[in-house]
PDB file of C-alpha atoms and ligand atoms in Angstrom:
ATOM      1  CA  UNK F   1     -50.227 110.828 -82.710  1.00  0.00           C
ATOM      2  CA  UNK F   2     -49.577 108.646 -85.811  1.00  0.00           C
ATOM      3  CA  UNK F   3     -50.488 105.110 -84.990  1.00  0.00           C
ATOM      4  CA  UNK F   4     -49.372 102.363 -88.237  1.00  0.00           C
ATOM      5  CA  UNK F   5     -51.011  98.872 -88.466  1.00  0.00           C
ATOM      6  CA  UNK F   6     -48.052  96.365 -88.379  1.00  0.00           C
ATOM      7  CA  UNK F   7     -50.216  93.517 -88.994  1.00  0.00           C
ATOM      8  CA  UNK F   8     -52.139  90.705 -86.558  1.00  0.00           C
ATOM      9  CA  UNK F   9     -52.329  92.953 -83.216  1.00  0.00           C
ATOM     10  CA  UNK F  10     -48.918  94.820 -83.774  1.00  0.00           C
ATOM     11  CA  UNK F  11     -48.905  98.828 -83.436  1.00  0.00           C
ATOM     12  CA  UNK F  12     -46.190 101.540 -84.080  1.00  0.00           C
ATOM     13  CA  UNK F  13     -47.490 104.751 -82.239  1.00  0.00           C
ATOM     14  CA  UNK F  14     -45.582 107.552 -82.872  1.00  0.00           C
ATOM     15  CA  UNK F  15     -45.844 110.658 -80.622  1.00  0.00           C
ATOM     16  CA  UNK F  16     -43.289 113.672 -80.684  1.00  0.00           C
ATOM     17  CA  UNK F  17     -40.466 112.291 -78.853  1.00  0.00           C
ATOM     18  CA  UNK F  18     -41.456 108.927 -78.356  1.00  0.00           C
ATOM     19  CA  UNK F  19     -42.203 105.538 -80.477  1.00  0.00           C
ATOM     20  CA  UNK F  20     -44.462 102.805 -79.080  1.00  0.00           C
ATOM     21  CA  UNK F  21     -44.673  99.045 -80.563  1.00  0.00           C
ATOM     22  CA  UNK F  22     -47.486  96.983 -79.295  1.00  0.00           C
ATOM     23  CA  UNK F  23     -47.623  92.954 -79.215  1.00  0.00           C
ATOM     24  CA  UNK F  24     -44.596  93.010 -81.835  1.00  0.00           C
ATOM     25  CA  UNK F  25     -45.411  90.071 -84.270  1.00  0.00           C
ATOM     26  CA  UNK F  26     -43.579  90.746 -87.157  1.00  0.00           C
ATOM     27  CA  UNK F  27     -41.497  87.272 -88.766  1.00  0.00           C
ATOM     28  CA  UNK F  28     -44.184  85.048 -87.728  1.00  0.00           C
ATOM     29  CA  UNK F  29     -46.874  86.497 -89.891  1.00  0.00           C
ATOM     30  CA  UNK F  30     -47.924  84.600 -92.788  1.00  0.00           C
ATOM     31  CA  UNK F  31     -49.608  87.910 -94.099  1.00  0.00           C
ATOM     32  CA  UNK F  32     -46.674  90.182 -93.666  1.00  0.00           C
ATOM     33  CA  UNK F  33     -44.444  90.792 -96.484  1.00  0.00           C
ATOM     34  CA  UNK F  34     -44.301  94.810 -95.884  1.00  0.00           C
ATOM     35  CA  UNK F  35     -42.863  95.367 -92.860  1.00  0.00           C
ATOM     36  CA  UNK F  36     -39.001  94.541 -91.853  1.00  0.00           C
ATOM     37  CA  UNK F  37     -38.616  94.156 -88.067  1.00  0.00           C
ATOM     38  CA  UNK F  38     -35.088  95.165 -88.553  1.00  0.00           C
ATOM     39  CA  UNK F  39     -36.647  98.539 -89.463  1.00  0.00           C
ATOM     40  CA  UNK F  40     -38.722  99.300 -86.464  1.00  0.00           C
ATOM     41  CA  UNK F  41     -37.323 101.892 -83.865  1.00  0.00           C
ATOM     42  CA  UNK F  42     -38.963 101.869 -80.704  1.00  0.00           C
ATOM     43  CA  UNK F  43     -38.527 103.443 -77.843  1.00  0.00           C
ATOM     44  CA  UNK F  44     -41.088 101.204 -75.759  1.00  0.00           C
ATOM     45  CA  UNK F  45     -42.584  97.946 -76.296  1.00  0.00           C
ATOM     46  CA  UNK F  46     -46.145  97.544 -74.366  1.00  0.00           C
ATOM     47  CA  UNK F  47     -47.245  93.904 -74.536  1.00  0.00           C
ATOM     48  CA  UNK F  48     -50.496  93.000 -73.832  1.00  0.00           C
ATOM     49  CA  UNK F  49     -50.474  89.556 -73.003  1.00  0.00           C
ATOM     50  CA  UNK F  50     -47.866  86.428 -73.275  1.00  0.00           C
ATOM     51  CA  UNK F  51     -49.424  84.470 -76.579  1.00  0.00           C
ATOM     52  CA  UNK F  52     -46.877  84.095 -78.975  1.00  0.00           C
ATOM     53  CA  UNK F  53     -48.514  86.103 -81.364  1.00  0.00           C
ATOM     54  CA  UNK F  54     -47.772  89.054 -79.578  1.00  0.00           C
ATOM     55  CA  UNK F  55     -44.874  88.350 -78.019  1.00  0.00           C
ATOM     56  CA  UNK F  56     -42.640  86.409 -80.645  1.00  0.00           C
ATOM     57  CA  UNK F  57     -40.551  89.277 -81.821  1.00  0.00           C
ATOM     58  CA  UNK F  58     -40.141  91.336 -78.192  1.00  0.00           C
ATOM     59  CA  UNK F  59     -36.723  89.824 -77.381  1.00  0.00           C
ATOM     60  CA  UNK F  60     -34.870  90.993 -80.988  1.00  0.00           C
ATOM     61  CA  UNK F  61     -37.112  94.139 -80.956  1.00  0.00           C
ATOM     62  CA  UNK F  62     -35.930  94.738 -77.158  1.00  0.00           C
ATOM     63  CA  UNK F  63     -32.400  93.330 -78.365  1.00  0.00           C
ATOM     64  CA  UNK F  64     -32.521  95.985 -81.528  1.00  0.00           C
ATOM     65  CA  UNK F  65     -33.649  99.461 -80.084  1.00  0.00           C
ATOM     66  CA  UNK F  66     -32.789  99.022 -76.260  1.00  0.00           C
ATOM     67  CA  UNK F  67     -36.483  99.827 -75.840  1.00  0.00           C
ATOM     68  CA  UNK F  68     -38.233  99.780 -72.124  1.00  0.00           C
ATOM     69  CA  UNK F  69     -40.825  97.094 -71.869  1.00  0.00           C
ATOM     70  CA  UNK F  70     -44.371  97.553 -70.418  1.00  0.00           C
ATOM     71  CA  UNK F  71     -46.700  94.937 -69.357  1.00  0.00           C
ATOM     72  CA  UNK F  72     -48.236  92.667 -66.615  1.00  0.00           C
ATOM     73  CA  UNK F  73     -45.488  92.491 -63.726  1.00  0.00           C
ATOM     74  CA  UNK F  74     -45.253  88.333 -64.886  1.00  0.00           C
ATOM     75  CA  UNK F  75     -44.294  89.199 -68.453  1.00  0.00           C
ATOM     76  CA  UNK F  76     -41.951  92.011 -67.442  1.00  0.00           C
ATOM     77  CA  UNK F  77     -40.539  89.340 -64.689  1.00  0.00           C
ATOM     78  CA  UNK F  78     -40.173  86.735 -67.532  1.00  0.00           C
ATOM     79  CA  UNK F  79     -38.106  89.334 -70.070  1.00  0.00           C
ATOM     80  CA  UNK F  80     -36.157  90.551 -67.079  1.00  0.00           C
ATOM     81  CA  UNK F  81     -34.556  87.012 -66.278  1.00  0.00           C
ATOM     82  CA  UNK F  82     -33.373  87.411 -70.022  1.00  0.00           C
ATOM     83  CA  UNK F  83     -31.313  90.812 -69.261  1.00  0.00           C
ATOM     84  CA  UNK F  84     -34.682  93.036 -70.775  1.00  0.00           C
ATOM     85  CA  UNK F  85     -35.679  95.716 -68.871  1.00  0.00           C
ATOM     86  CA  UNK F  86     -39.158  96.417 -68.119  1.00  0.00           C
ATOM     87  CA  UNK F  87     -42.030  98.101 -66.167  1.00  0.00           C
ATOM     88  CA  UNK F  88     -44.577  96.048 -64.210  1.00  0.00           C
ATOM     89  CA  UNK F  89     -48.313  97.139 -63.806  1.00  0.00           C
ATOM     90  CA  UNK F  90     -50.991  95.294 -63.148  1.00  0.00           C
ATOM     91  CA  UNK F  91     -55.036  96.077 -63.838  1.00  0.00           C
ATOM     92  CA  UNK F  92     -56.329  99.117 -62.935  1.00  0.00           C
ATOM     93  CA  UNK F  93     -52.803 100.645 -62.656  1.00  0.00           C
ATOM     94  CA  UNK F  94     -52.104 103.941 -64.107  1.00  0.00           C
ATOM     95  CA  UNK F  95     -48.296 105.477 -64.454  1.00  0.00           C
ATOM     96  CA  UNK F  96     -46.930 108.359 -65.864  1.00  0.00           C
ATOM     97  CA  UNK F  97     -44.544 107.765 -68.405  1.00  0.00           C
ATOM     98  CA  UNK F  98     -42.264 110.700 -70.233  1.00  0.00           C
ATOM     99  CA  UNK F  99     -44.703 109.915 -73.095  1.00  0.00           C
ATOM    100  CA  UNK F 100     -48.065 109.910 -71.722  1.00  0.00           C
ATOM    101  CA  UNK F 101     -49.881 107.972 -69.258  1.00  0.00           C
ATOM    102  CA  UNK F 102     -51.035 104.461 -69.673  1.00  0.00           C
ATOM    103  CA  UNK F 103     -53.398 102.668 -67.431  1.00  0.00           C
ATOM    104  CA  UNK F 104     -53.401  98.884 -67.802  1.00  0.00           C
ATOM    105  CA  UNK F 105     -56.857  97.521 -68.012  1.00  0.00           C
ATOM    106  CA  UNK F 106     -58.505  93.722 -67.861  1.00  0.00           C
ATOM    107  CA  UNK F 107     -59.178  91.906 -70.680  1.00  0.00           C
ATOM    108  CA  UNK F 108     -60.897  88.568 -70.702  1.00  0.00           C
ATOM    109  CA  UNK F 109     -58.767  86.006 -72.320  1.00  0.00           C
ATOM    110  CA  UNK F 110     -55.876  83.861 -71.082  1.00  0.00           C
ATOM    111  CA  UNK F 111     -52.520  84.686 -71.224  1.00  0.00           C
ATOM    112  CA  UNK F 112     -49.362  81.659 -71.180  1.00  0.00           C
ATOM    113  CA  UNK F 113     -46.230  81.974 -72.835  1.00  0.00           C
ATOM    114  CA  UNK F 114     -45.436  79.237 -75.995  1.00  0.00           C
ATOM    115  CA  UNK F 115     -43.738  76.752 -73.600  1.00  0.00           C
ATOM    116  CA  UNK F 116     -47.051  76.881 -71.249  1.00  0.00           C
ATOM    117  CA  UNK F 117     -45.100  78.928 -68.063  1.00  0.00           C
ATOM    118  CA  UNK F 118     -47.629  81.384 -66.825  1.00  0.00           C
ATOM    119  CA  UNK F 119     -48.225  85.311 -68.416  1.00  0.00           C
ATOM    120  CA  UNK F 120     -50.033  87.253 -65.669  1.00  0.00           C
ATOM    121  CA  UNK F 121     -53.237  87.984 -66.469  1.00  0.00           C
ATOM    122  CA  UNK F 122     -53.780  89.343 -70.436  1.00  0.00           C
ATOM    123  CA  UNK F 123     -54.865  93.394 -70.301  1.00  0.00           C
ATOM    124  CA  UNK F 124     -55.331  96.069 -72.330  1.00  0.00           C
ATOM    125  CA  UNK F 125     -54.399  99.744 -72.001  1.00  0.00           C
ATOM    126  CA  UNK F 126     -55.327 103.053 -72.286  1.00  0.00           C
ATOM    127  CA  UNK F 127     -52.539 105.434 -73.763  1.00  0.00           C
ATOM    128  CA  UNK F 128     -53.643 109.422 -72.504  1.00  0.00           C
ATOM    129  CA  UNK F 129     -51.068 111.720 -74.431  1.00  0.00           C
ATOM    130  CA  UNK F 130     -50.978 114.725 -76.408  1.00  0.00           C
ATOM    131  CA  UNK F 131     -54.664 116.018 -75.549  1.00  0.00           C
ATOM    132  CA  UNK F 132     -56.344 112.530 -76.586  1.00  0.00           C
ATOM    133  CA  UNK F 133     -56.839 108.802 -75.401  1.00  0.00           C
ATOM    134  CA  UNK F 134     -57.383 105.541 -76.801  1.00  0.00           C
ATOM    135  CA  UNK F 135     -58.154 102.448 -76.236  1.00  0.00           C
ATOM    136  CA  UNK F 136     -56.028  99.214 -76.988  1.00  0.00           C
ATOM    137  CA  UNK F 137     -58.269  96.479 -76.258  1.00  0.00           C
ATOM    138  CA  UNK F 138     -55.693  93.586 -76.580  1.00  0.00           C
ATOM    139  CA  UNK F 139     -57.481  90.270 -76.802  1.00  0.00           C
ATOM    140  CA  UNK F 140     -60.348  90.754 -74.766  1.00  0.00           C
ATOM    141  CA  UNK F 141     -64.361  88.976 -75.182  1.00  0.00           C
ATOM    142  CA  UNK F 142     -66.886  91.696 -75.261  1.00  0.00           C
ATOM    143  CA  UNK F 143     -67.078  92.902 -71.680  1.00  0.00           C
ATOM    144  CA  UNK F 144     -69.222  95.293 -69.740  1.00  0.00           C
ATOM    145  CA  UNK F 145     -66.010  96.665 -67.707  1.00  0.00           C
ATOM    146  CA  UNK F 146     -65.667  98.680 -71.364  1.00  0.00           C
ATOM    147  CA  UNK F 147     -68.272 100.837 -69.891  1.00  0.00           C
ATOM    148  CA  UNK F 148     -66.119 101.799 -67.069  1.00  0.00           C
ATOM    149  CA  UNK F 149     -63.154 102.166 -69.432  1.00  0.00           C
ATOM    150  CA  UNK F 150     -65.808 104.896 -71.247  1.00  0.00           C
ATOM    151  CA  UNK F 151     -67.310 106.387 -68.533  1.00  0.00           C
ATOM    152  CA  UNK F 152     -63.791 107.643 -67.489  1.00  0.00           C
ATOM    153  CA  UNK F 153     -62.451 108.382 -70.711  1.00  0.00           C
ATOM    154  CA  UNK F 154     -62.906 110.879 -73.511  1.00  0.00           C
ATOM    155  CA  UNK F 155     -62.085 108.063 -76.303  1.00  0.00           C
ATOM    156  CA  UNK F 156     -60.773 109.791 -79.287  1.00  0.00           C
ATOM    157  CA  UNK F 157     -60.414 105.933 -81.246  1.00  0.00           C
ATOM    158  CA  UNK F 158     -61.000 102.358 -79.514  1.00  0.00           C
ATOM    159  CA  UNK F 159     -59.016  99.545 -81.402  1.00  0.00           C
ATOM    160  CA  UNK F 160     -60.288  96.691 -80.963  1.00  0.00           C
ATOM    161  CA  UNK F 161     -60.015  92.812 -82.383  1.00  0.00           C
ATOM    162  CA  UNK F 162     -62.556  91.910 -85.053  1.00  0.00           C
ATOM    163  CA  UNK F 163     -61.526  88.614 -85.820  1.00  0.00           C
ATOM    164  CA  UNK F 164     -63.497  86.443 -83.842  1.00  0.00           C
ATOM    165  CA  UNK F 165     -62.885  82.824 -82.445  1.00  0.00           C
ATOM    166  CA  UNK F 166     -60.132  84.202 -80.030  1.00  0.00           C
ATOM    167  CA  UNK F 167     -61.597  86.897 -79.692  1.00  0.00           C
ATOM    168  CA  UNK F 168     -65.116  89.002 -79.969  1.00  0.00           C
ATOM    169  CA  UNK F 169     -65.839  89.589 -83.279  1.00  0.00           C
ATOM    170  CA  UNK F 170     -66.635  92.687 -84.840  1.00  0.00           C
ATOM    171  CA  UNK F 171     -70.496  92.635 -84.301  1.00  0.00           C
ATOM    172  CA  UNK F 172     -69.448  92.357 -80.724  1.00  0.00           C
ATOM    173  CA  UNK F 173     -66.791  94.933 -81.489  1.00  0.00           C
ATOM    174  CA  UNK F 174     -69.766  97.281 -82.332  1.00  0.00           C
ATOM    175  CA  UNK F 175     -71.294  97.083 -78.788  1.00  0.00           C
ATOM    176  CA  UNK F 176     -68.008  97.671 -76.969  1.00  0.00           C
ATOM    177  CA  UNK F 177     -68.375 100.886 -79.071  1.00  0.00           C
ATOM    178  CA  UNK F 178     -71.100 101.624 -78.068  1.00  0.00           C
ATOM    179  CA  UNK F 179     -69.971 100.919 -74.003  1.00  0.00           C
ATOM    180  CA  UNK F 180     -66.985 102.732 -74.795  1.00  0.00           C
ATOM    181  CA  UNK F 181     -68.903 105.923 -76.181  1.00  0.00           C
ATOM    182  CA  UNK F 182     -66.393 106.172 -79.146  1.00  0.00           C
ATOM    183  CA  UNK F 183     -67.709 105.691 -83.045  1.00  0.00           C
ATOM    184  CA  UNK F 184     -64.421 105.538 -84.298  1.00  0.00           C
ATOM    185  CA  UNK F 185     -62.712 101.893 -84.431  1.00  0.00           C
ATOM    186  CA  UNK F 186     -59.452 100.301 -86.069  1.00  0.00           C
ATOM    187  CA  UNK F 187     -59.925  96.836 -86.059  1.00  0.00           C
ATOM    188  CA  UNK F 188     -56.697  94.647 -85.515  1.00  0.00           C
ATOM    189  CA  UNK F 189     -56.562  90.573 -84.990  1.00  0.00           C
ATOM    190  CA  UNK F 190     -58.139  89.408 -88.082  1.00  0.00           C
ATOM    191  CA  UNK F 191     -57.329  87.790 -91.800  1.00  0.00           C
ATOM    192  CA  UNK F 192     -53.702  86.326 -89.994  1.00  0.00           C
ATOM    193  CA  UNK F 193     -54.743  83.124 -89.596  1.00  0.00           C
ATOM    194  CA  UNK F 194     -57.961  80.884 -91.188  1.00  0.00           C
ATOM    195  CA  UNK F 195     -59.732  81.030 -88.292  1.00  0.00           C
ATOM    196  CA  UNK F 196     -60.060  84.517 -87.974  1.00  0.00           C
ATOM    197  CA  UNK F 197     -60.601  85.759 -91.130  1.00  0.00           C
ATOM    198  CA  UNK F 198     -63.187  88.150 -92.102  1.00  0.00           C
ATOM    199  CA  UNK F 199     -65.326  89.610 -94.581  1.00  0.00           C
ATOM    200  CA  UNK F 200     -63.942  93.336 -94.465  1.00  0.00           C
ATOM    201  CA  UNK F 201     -66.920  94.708 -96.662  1.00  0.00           C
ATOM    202  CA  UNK F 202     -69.919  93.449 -94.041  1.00  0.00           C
ATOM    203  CA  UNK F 203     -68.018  94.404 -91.026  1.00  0.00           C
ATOM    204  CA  UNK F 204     -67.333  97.736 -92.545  1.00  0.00           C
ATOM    205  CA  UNK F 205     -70.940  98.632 -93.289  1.00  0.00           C
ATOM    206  CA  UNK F 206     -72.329  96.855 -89.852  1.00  0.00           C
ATOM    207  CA  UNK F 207     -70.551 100.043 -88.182  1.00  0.00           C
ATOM    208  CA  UNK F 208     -72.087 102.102 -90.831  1.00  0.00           C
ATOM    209  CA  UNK F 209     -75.232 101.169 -90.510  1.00  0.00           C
ATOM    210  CA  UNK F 210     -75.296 101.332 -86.831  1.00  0.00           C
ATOM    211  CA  UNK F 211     -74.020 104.740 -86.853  1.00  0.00           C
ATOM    212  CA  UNK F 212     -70.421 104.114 -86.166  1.00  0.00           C
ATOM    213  CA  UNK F 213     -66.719 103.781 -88.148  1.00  0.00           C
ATOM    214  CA  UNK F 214     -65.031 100.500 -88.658  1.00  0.00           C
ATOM    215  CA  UNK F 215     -61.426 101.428 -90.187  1.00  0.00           C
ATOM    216  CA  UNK F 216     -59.695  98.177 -91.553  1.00  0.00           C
ATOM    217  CA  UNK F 217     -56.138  99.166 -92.649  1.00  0.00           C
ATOM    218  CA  UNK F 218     -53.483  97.142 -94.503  1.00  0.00           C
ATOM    219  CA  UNK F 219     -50.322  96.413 -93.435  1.00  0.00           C
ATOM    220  CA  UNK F 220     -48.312  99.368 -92.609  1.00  0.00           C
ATOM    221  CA  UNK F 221     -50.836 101.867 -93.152  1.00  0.00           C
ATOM    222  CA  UNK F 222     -51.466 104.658 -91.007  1.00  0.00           C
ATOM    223  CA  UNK F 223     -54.085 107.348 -89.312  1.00  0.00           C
ATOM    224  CA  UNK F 224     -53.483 110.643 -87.529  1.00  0.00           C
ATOM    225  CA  UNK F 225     -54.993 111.460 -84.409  1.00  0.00           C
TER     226      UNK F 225
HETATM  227 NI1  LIG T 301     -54.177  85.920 -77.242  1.00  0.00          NI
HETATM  228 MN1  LIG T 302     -53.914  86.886 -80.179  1.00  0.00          MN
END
């Protein structure tokens, strides 16, 4: 699988018949000028929680590629009174897609849409195709559940946020790791905004120096499972 860094929390994962976008947040980024959402094909959107950065481009991405969504069942009840069609889960629920499996996992954050309605609970998930999983933490604190999530899992790459603030930051990025058994993590959810910006050099070698891999890509860069 070939998963791209669209910026902020926003995925393409490419498998062989099938195109995931995560958390699409594409015009709203102040750091983007490299990706064109009008360019993205997807075949499903998976959202991991309401918050408008990673749900402000769904609708025209939905609109675009006539792509299914996947989510909590109050986001996929919220796009569905819109005329998008969608696939409720809910945490600890697993489902076999045509492209893989995916079992939606907790995630301990909040999770309302822009206008304040309510967004379910926020999640993450855990995408099992083509021989390999991995983890897509969403916005989640450090959490011990991650242990569970590694414990029943052969984690080929964890991506997790790194940004802190909103989220844990990438020292406690290295202990959900390390609960997750897997030394190999993209980072996502930092440098968009000032409050989550990061020094990329120290978080890099942290890993390093604790025996594990921090990748930090740019926008619209890619790596090959
Ligand atoms: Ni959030
Ligand atoms: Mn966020």
């Amino acid at each position: 699988m070939k998963i791209t860094f669209l910026g902020h929390a926003c995925l393409q994962i490419e498998l062989q018949d099938s195109t995931l976008i995560i958390d699409p947040f594409i015009s709203g980024n102040p750091k983007n000028n490299t990706i064109q959402l009008s360019d993205l094909k997807a075949d499903y959107i998976l959202i991991t929680h309401a918050h408008q950065d990673h749900t402000l481009d769904v609708e025209a991405l939905a609109n675009q590629t006539g792509a299914t969504l996947i989510s909590n069942y109050e986001i996929i009840t919220h796009y569905g009174a819109k005329g998008i069609q969608g696939h409720p889960m809910n945490h600890g629920g697993s489902y076999e897609f045509d492209f893989g499996e995916l079992k939606y996992v907790n995630a301990i954050h909040s999770s309302s849409f822009a206008d304040g309605s309510y967004g379910g609970q926020p999640g993450g998930f855990i995408l099992s195709a083509e021989g390999k999983s991995i983890y897509i933490a969403g916005d989640t604190a450090l959490t011990y559940d991650m242990k569970l999530f590694g414990s029943a899992f052969d984690l080929s790459l964890a991506i997790l946020p790194v940004g802190d603030n909103f989220t844990m930051g990438y020292v406690d990025a290295l202990k959900a790791s390390q609960f997750l058994n897997c030394n190999r993590v993209l980072g996502y959810h930092f440098d968009t905004f000032g409050y989550i910006e990061i020094d990329h050099e120290a978080a890099v070698k942290y890993f390093l120096d604790h025996g594990s891999s921090l990748e930090l890509l740019e926008i619209g860069e890619s790596l090959t499972l």
